[in-house]
mmCIF file with all atom_site columns, C-alpha atoms in Angstrom:
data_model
loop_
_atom_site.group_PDB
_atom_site.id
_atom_site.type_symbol
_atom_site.label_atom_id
_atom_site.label_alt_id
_atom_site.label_comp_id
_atom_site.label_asym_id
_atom_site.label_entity_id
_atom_site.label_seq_id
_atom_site.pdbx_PDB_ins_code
_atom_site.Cartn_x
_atom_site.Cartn_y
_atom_site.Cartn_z
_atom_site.occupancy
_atom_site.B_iso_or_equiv
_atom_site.pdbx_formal_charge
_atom_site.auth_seq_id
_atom_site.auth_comp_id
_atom_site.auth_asym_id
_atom_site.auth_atom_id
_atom_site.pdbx_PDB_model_num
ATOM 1   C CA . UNK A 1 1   ? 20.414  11.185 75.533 1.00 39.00 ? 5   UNK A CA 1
ATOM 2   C CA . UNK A 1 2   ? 23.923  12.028 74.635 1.00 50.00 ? 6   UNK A CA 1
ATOM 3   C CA . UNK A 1 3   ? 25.082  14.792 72.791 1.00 78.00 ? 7   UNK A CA 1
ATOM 4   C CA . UNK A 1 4   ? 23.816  18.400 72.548 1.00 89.00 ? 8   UNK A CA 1
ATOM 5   C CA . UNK A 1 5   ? 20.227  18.651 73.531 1.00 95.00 ? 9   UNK A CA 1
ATOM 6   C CA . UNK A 1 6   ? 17.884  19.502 70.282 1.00 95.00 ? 10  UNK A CA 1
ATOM 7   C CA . UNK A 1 7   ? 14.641  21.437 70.224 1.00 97.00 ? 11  UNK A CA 1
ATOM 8   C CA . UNK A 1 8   ? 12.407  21.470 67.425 1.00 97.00 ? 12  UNK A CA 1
ATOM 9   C CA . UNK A 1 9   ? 10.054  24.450 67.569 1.00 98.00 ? 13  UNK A CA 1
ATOM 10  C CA . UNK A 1 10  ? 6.626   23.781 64.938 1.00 97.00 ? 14  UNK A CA 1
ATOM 11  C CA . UNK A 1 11  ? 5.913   27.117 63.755 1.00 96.00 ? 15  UNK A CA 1
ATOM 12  C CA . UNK A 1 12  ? 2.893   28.892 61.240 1.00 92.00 ? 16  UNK A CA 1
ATOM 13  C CA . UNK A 1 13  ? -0.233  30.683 62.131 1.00 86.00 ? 17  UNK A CA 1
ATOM 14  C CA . UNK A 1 14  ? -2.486  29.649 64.405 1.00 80.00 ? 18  UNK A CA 1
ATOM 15  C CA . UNK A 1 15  ? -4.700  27.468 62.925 1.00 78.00 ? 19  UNK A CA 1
ATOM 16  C CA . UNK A 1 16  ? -2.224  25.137 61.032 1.00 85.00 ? 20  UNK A CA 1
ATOM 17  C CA . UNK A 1 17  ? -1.668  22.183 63.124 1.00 85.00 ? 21  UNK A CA 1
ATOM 18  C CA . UNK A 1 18  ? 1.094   22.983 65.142 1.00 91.00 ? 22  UNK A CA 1
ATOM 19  C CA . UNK A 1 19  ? -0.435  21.195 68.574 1.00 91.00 ? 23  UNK A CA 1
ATOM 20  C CA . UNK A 1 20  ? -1.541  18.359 66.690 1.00 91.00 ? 24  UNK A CA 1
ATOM 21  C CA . UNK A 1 21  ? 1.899   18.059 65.188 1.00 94.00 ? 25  UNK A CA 1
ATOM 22  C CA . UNK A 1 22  ? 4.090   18.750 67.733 1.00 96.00 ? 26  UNK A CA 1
ATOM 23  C CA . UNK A 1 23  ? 2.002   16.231 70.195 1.00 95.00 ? 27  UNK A CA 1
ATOM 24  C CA . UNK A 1 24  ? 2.844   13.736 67.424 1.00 93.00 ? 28  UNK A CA 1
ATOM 25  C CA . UNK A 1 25  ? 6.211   14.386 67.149 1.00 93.00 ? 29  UNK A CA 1
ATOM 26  C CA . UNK A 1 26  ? 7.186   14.538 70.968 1.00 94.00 ? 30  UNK A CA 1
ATOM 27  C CA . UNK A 1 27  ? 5.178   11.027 71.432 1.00 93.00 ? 31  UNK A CA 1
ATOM 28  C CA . UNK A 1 28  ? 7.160   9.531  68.718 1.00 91.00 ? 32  UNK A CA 1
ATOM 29  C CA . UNK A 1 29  ? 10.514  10.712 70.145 1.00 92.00 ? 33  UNK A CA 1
ATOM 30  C CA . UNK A 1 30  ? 9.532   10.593 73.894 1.00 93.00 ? 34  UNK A CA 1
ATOM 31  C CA . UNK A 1 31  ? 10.426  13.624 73.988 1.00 95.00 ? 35  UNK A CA 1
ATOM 32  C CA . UNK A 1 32  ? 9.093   16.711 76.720 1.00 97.00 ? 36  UNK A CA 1
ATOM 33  C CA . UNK A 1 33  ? 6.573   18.959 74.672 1.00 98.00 ? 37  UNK A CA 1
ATOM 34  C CA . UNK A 1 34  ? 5.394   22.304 75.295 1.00 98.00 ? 38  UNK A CA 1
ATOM 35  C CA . UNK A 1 35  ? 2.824   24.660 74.488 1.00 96.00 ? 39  UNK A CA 1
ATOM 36  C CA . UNK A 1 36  ? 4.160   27.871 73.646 1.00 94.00 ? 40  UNK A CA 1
ATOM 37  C CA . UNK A 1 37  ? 0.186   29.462 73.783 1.00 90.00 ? 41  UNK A CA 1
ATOM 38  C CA . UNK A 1 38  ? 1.199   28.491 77.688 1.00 94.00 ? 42  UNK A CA 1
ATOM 39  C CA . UNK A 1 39  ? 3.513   30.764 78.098 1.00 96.00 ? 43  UNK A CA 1
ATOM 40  C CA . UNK A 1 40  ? 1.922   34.303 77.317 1.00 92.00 ? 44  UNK A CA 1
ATOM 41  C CA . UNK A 1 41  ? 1.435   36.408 80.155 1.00 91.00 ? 45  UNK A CA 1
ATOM 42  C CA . UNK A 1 42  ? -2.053  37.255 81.088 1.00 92.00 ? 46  UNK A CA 1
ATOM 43  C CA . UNK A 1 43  ? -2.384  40.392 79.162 1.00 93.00 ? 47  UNK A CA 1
ATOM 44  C CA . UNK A 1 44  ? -1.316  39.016 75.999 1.00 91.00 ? 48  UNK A CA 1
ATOM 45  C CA . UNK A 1 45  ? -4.558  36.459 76.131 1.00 88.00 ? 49  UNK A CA 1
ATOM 46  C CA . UNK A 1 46  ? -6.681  39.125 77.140 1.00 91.00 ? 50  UNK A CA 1
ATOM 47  C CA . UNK A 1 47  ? -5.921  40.804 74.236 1.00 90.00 ? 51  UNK A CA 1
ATOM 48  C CA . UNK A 1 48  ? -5.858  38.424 71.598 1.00 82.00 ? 52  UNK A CA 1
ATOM 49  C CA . UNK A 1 49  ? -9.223  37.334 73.030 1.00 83.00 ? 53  UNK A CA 1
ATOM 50  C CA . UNK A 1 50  ? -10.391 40.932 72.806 1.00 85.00 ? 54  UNK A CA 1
ATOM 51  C CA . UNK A 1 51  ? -9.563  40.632 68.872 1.00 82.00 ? 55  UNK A CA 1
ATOM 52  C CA . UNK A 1 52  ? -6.559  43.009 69.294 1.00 86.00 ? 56  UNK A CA 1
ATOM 53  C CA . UNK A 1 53  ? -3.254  41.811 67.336 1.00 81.00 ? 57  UNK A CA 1
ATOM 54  C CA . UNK A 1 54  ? 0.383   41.288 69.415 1.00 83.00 ? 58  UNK A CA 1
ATOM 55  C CA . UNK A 1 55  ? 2.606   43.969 68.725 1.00 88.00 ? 59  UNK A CA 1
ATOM 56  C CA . UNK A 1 56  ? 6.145   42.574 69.087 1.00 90.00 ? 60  UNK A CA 1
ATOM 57  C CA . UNK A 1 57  ? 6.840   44.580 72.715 1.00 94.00 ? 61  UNK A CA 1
ATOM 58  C CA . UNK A 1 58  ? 3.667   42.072 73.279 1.00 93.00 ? 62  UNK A CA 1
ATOM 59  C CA . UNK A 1 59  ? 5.321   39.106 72.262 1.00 91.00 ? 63  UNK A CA 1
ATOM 60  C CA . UNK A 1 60  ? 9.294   39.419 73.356 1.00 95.00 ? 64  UNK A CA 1
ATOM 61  C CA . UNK A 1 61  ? 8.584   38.161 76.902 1.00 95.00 ? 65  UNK A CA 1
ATOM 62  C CA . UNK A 1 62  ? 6.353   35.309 75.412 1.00 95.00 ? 66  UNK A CA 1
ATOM 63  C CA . UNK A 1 63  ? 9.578   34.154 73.336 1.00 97.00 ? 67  UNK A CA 1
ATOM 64  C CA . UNK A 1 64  ? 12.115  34.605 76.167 1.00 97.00 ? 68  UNK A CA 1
ATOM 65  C CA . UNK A 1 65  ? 10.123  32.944 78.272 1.00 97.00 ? 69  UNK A CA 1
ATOM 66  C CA . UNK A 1 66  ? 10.100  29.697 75.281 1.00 98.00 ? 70  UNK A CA 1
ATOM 67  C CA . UNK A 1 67  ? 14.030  30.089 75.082 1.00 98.00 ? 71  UNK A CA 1
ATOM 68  C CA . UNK A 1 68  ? 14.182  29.933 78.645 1.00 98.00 ? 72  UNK A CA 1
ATOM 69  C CA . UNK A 1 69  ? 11.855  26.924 79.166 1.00 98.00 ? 73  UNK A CA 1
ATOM 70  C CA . UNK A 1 70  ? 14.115  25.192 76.088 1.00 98.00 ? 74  UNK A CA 1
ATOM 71  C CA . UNK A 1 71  ? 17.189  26.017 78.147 1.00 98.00 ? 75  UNK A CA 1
ATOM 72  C CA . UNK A 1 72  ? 15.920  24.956 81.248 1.00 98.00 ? 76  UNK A CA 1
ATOM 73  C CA . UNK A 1 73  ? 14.776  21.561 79.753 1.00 98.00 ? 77  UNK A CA 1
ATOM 74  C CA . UNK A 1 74  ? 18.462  21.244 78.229 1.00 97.00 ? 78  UNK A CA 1
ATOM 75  C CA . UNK A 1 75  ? 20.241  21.942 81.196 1.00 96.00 ? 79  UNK A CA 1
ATOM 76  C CA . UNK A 1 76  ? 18.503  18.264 82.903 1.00 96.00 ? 80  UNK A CA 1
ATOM 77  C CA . UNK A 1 77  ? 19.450  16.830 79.612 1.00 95.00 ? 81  UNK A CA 1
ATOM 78  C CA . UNK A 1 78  ? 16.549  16.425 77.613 1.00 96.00 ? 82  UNK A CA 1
ATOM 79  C CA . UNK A 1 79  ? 15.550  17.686 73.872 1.00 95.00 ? 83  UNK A CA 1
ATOM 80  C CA . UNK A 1 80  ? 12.295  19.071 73.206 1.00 97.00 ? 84  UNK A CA 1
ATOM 81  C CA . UNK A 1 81  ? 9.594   19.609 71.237 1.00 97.00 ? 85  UNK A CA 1
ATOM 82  C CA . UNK A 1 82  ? 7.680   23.284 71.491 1.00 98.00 ? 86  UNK A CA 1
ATOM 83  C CA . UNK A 1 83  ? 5.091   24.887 69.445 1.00 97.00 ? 87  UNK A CA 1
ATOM 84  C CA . UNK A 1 84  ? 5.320   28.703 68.760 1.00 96.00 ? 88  UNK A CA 1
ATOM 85  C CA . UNK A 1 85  ? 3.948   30.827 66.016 1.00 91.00 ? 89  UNK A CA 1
ATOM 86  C CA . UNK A 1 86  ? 7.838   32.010 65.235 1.00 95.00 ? 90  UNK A CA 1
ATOM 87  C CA . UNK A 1 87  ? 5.936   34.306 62.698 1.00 92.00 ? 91  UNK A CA 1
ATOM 88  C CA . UNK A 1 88  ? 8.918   36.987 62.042 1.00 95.00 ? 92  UNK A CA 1
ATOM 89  C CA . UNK A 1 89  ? 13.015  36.251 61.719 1.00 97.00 ? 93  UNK A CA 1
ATOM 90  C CA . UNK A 1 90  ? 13.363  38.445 64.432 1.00 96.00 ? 94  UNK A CA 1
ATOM 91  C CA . UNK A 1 91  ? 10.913  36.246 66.904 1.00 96.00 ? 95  UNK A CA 1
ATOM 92  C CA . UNK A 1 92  ? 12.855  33.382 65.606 1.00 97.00 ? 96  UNK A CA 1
ATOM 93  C CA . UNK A 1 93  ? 16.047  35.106 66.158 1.00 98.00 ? 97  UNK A CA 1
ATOM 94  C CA . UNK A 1 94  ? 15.116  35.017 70.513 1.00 98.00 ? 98  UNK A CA 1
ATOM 95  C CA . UNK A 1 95  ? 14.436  31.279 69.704 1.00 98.00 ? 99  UNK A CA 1
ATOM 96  C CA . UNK A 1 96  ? 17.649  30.507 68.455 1.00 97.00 ? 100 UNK A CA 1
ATOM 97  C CA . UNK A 1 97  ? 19.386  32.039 71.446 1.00 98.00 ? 101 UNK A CA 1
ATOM 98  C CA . UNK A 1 98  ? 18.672  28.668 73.441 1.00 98.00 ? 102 UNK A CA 1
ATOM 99  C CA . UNK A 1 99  ? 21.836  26.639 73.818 1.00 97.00 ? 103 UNK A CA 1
ATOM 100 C CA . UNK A 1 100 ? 20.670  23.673 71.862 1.00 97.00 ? 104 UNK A CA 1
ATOM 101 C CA . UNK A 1 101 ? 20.236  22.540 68.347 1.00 95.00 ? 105 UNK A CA 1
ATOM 102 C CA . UNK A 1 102 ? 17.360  24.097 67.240 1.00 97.00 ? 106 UNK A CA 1
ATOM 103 C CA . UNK A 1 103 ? 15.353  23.306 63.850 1.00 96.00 ? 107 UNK A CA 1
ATOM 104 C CA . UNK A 1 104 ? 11.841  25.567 62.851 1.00 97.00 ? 108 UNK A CA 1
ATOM 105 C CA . UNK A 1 105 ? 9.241   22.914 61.532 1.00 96.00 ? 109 UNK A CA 1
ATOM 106 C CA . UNK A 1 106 ? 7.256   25.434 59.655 1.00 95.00 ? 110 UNK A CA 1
ATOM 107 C CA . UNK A 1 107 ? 3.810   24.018 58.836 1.00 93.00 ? 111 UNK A CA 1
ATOM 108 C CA . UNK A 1 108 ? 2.327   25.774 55.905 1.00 86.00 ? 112 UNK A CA 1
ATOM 109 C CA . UNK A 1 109 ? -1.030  26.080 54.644 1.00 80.00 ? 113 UNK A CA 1
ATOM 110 C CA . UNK A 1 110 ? -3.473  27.650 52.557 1.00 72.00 ? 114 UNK A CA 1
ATOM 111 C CA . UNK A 1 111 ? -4.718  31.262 54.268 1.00 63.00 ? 115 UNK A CA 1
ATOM 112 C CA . UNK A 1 112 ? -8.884  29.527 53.528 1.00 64.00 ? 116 UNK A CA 1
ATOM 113 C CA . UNK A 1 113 ? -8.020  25.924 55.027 1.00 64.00 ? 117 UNK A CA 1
ATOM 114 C CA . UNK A 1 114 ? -6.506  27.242 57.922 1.00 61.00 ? 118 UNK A CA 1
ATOM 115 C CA . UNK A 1 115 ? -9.530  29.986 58.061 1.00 57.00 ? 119 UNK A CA 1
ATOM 116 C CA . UNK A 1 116 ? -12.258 27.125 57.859 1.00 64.00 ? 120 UNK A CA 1
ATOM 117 C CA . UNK A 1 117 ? -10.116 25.366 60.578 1.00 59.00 ? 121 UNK A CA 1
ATOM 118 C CA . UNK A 1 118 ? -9.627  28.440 63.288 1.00 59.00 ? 122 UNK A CA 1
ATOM 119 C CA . UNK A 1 119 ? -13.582 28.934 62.348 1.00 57.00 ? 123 UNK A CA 1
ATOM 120 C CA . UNK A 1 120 ? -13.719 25.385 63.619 1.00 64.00 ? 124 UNK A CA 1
ATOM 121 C CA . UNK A 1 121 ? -11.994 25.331 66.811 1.00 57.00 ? 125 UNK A CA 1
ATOM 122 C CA . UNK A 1 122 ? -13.544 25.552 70.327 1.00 59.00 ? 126 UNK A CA 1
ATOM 123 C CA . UNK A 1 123 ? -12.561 26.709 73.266 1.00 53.00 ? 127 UNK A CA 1
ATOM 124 C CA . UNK A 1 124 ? -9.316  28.851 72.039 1.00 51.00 ? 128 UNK A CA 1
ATOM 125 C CA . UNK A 1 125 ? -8.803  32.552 72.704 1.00 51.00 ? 129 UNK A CA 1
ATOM 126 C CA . UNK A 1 126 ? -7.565  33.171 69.292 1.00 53.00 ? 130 UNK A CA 1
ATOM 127 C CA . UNK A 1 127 ? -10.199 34.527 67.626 1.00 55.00 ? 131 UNK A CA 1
ATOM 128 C CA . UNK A 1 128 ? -10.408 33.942 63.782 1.00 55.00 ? 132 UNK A CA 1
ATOM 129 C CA . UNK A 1 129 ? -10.184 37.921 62.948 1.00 60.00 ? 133 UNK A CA 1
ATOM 130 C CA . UNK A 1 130 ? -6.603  37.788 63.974 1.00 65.00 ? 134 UNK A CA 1
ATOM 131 C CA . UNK A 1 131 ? -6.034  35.005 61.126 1.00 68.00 ? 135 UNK A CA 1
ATOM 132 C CA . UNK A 1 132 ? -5.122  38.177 58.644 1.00 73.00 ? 136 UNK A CA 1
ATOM 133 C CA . UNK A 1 133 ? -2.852  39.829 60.838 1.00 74.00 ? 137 UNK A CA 1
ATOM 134 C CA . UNK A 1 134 ? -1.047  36.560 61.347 1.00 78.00 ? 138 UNK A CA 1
ATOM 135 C CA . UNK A 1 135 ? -0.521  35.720 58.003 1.00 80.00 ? 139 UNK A CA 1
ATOM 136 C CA . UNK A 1 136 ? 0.484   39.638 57.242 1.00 81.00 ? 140 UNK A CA 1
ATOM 137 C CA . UNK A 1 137 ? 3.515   39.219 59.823 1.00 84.00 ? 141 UNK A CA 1
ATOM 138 C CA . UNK A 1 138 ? 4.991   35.688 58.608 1.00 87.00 ? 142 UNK A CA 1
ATOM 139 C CA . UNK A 1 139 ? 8.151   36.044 56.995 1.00 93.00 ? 143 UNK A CA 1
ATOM 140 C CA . UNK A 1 140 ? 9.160   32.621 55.552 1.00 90.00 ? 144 UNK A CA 1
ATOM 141 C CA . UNK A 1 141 ? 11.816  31.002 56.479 1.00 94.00 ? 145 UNK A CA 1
ATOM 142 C CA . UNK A 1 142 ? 15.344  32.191 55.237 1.00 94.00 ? 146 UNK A CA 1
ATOM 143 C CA . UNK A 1 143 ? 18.020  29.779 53.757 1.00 93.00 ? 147 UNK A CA 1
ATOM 144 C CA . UNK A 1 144 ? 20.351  30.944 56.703 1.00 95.00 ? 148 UNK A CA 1
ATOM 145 C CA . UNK A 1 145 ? 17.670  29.538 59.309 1.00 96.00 ? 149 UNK A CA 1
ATOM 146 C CA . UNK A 1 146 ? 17.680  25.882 60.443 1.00 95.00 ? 150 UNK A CA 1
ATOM 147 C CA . UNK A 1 147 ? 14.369  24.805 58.967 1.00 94.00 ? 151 UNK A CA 1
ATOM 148 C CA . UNK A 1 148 ? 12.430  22.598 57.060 1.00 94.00 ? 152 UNK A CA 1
ATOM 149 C CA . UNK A 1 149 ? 9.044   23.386 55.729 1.00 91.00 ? 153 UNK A CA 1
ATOM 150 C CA . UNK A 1 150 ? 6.111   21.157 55.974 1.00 94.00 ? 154 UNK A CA 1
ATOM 151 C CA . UNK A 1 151 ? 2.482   21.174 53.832 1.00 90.00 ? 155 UNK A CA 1
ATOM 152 C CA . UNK A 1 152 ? -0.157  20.226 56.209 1.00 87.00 ? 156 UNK A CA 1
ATOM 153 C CA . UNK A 1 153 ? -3.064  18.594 53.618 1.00 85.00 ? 157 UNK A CA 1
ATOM 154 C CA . UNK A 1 154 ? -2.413  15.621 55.154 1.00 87.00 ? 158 UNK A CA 1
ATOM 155 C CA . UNK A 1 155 ? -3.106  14.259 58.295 1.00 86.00 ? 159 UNK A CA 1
ATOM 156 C CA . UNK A 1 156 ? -1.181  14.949 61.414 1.00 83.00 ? 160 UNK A CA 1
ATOM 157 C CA . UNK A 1 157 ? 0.626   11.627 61.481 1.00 88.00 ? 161 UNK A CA 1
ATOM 158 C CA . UNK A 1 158 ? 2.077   11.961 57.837 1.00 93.00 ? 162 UNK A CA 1
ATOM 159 C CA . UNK A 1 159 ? 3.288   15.509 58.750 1.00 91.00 ? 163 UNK A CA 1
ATOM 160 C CA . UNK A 1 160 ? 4.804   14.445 61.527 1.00 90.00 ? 164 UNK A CA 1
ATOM 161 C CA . UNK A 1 161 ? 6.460   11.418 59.615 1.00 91.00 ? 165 UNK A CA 1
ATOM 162 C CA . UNK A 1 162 ? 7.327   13.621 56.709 1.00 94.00 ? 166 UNK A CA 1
ATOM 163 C CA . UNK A 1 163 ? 9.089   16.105 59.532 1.00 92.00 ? 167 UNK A CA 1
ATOM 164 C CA . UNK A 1 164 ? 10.950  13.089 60.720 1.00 91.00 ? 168 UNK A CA 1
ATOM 165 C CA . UNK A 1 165 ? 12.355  12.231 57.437 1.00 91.00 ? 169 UNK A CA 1
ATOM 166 C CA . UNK A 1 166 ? 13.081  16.005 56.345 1.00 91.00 ? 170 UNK A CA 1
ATOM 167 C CA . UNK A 1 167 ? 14.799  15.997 59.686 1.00 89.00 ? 171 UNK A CA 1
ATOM 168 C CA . UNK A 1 168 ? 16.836  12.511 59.362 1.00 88.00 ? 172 UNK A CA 1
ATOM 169 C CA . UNK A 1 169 ? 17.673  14.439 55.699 1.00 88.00 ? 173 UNK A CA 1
ATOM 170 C CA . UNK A 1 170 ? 19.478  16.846 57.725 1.00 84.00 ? 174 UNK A CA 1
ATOM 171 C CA . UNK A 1 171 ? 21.643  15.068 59.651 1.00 82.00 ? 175 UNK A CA 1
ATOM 172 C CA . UNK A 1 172 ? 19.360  15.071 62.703 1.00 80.00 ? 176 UNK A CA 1
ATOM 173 C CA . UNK A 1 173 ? 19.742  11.581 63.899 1.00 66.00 ? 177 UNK A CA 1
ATOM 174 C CA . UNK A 1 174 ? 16.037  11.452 65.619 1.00 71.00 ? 178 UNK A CA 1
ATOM 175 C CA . UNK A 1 175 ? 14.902  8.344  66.375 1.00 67.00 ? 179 UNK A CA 1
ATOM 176 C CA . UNK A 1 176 ? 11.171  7.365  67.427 1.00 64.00 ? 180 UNK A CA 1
ATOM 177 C CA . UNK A 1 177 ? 11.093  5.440  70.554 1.00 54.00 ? 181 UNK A CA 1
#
């Protein structure tokens, strides 16, 4: 690919899209994509499924081991695309340690859409009680971050286009293959 390796992390609660988006987004760029839900250890899905919120002790191996797989991935070359809740500065701070360029797509939505969608899902350990505690930990954004911020009332393709062109706004010169 030439040039420094870029990852582009989708971030919000669970609940707002992020697979759906980042899937998009890695297909259109041919780019490696990663769960970040993939990487908690055992105990962390055991308690989520149990209803029981992350504290951040809980989560700082789950975001080294994201940095790590980001490195890893950079080290062969290749830019990627990973999803990860990112909720706090602080989480997003262990991102950022990855030696690439690193953007946070953070996919926003209303706390009763994404409610009605978590209510939804099937098959996910995330139980829709945690919703609250998720959206009582984000901390937007901050201008000093590298990060655009996405609405997702739209489908997953015109998020993922609209990321594109935020992106291209930039200076990210990400081209779909």
């Amino acid at each position: 690919m030439g040039g420094r390796a870029k990852a582009i992390v989708v971030m919000g609660p669970s609940g707002v899209g992020k697979t759906t988006t980042a899937m998009v987004l890695a297909a259109r760029l041919g780019w490696p994509y990663a769960e970040g839900d993939d990487f908690h250890p055992l105990e962390n899905i055991a308690k989520m499924s149990a209803g029981i919120p992350l504290q951040d002790a809980d989560r700082e191996p789950w975001l080294a081991a994201i940095r790590d797989w980001i490195d890893e991935q950079a080290r062969g070359g290749a830019s990627v695309v990973v999803t990860c809740s990112a909720l706090k500065r602080r989480y997003r701070d262990i991102l950022r340690q990855a030696d690439v360029d690193l953007c946070f797509l953070f996919l926003a939505a209303d706390q009763l859409l994404v409610g009605e969608r978590v209510a939804r899902r099937a098959g996910h350990y995330m139980p829709p009680s945690l919703l609250a505690s998720q959206f009582g930990d984000l901390e937007p954004l901050q201008a000093d971050e590298p990060g655009i911020f996405v609405t997702v009332d739209k489908a997953p393709e015109a998020v993922a286009e609209e990321a594109l062109l935020r992106l291209a706004e930039r200076g990210w010169a990400v081209k779909p293959v």
